Tab-separated table of C-alpha atoms in Angstrom:
chain	number	residue	atom	x	y	z
A	1	GLU	CA	-5.941	76.486	-2.018
A	2	GLU	CA	-8.848	74.811	-0.342
A	3	ASP	CA	-9.490	73.032	-3.545
A	4	ALA	CA	-5.718	71.503	-3.052
A	5	GLN	CA	-6.162	71.082	0.592
A	6	LYS	CA	-9.369	69.091	-0.154
A	7	ALA	CA	-7.715	67.254	-3.264
A	8	TYR	CA	-5.041	66.244	-0.593
A	9	GLU	CA	-7.239	65.163	2.313
A	10	ASP	CA	-9.369	63.061	-0.867
A	11	PHE	CA	-5.763	60.889	-1.914
A	12	VAL	CA	-4.921	60.599	1.735
A	13	LYS	CA	-8.297	59.127	2.353
A	14	GLU	CA	-8.129	56.922	-0.789
A	15	THR	CA	-4.551	55.840	-0.127
A	16	ASN	CA	-5.415	55.034	3.323
A	17	ALA	CA	-8.211	52.767	2.168
A	18	SER	CA	-6.212	51.549	-0.573
A	19	ILE	CA	-3.470	50.245	2.341
A	20	GLY	CA	-6.046	49.113	4.416
A	21	ALA	CA	-7.571	46.815	1.750
A	22	LYS	CA	-4.165	45.665	0.451
A	23	SER	CA	-3.323	44.796	4.084
A	24	LYS	CA	-6.710	42.500	4.372
A	25	ASP	CA	-5.561	40.799	1.258
A	26	ILE	CA	-2.220	40.187	2.132
A	27	VAL	CA	-3.619	38.662	5.487
A	28	ASN	CA	-6.391	36.599	3.697
A	29	LYS	CA	-3.639	35.333	0.880
A	30	SER	CA	-1.237	34.930	4.101
A	31	GLU	CA	-3.632	32.553	5.446
A	32	GLU	CA	-5.119	31.023	2.224
A	33	LYS	CA	-1.104	30.067	1.705
A	34	ALA	CA	-0.526	28.569	4.881
A	35	LYS	CA	-3.649	26.692	4.401
A	36	ALA	CA	-2.612	25.361	1.010
A	37	GLU	CA	0.753	24.254	2.409
A	38	GLY	CA	-1.060	22.374	5.400
A	39	ASP	CA	-2.880	20.459	3.205
A	40	LEU	CA	0.505	20.072	0.960
A	41	VAL	CA	2.342	18.343	3.638
A	42	GLU	CA	-0.860	16.359	4.636
A	43	THR	CA	-0.944	15.245	1.233
A	44	ARG	CA	2.814	14.380	0.715
A	45	GLY	CA	2.259	12.217	3.797
A	46	ALA	CA	-0.605	10.191	2.336
A	47	LYS	CA	1.702	10.232	-0.639
A	48	GLU	CA	4.720	8.680	1.330
A	49	ALA	CA	2.090	6.235	3.284
A	50	ALA	CA	0.366	4.829	-0.287
A	51	LEU	CA	3.778	4.239	-1.596
A	52	LEU	CA	4.474	2.492	1.521
A	53	GLU	CA	1.631	0.172	1.851
A	54	LEU	CA	1.981	-0.457	-2.658
A	55	GLU	CA	5.828	-1.555	-1.709
A	56	GLN	CA	4.457	-3.667	1.156
A	57	LEU	CA	1.711	-4.819	-1.262
A	58	SER	CA	4.683	-5.715	-3.727
A	59	ASN	CA	6.856	-7.762	-1.244
A	60	TYR	CA	4.050	-10.027	-0.091
A	61	ASN	CA	2.922	-10.456	-3.903
A	62	ALA	CA	6.197	-11.945	-4.626
A	63	GLU	CA	6.047	-13.948	-1.653
A	64	LEU	CA	3.803	-15.337	-2.106
A	65	HIS	CA	3.983	-15.797	-6.165
A	66	GLN	CA	7.300	-17.753	-4.832
A	67	SER	CA	5.790	-19.740	-2.307
A	68	CYS	CA	3.130	-21.111	-4.889
A	69	ASP	CA	5.556	-21.348	-7.479
A	70	PHE	CA	7.646	-23.946	-4.878
A	71	VAL	CA	4.001	-25.938	-4.330
A	72	LEU	CA	2.992	-26.020	-8.382
A	73	LYS	CA	6.771	-27.402	-8.597
A	74	ASN	CA	6.927	-29.819	-6.215
A	75	PHE	CA	3.107	-31.042	-6.729
A	76	ASP	CA	4.357	-33.971	-8.667
A	77	LEU	CA	7.006	-35.034	-5.907
A	78	ARG	CA	4.736	-34.679	-3.059
A	79	GLN	CA	2.006	-36.723	-4.587
A	80	THR	CA	4.534	-39.395	-5.599
A	81	ALA	CA	5.851	-39.765	-2.264
A	82	ARG	CA	2.432	-39.584	-0.334
A	83	ASP	CA	0.755	-42.657	-2.885
A	84	GLU	CA	3.973	-44.573	-2.333
A	85	GLU	CA	3.211	-43.593	1.602
A	86	VAL	CA	-0.217	-44.506	1.195
A	87	GLU	CA	0.715	-47.978	-0.390
A	88	ALA	CA	3.009	-48.613	2.380
A	89	LEU	CA	0.400	-47.984	5.169
A	90	LYS	CA	-1.611	-50.320	3.428
A	91	GLN	CA	0.830	-53.113	3.276
A	92	ALA	CA	1.424	-52.571	7.022
A	93	LYS	CA	-2.150	-52.745	7.730
A	94	ALA	CA	-2.546	-55.898	5.394
A	95	ILE	CA	0.376	-57.725	7.429
A	96	LEU	CA	-0.684	-56.920	10.656
A	97	SER	CA	-4.005	-58.585	9.850
A	98	GLY	CA	-2.943	-61.685	8.998
A	99	ALA	CA	-2.237	-61.539	5.043
A	100	LYS	CA	0.725	-63.001	3.538
A	101	PHE	CA	3.365	-61.017	2.424
A	102	GLU	CA	4.218	-62.869	-0.959
A	103	GLU	CA	0.506	-61.802	-2.370
A	104	PHE	CA	1.953	-58.295	-1.900
A	105	LEU	CA	5.289	-58.915	-3.382
A	106	GLN	CA	3.207	-60.292	-6.657
A	107	SER	CA	1.208	-58.037	-7.130
A	108	ALA	CA	3.646	-54.948	-6.984
């Protein structure tokens, strides 16, 4: 009977030690899980911010592309208009300086 009592006490001690160790494991794993979930939330937030920034940059790129296309498309037209404006200013300056307008009519 003493052996049975001793075996029972040993069994209870081992069981209690095992329960204590498993409880510590549960606590540690719960902490790790909470930390991992926090990291997940933070990472998802960073991902959303990166996607938003990427979308904004894409929109900005499209606006720049549209603006550049407009400038390139109208460059020749604008250059011709500026050349005509410069020529008109030269003629006006010459007229105001006393030159005869007929000379410009013949050269043009």
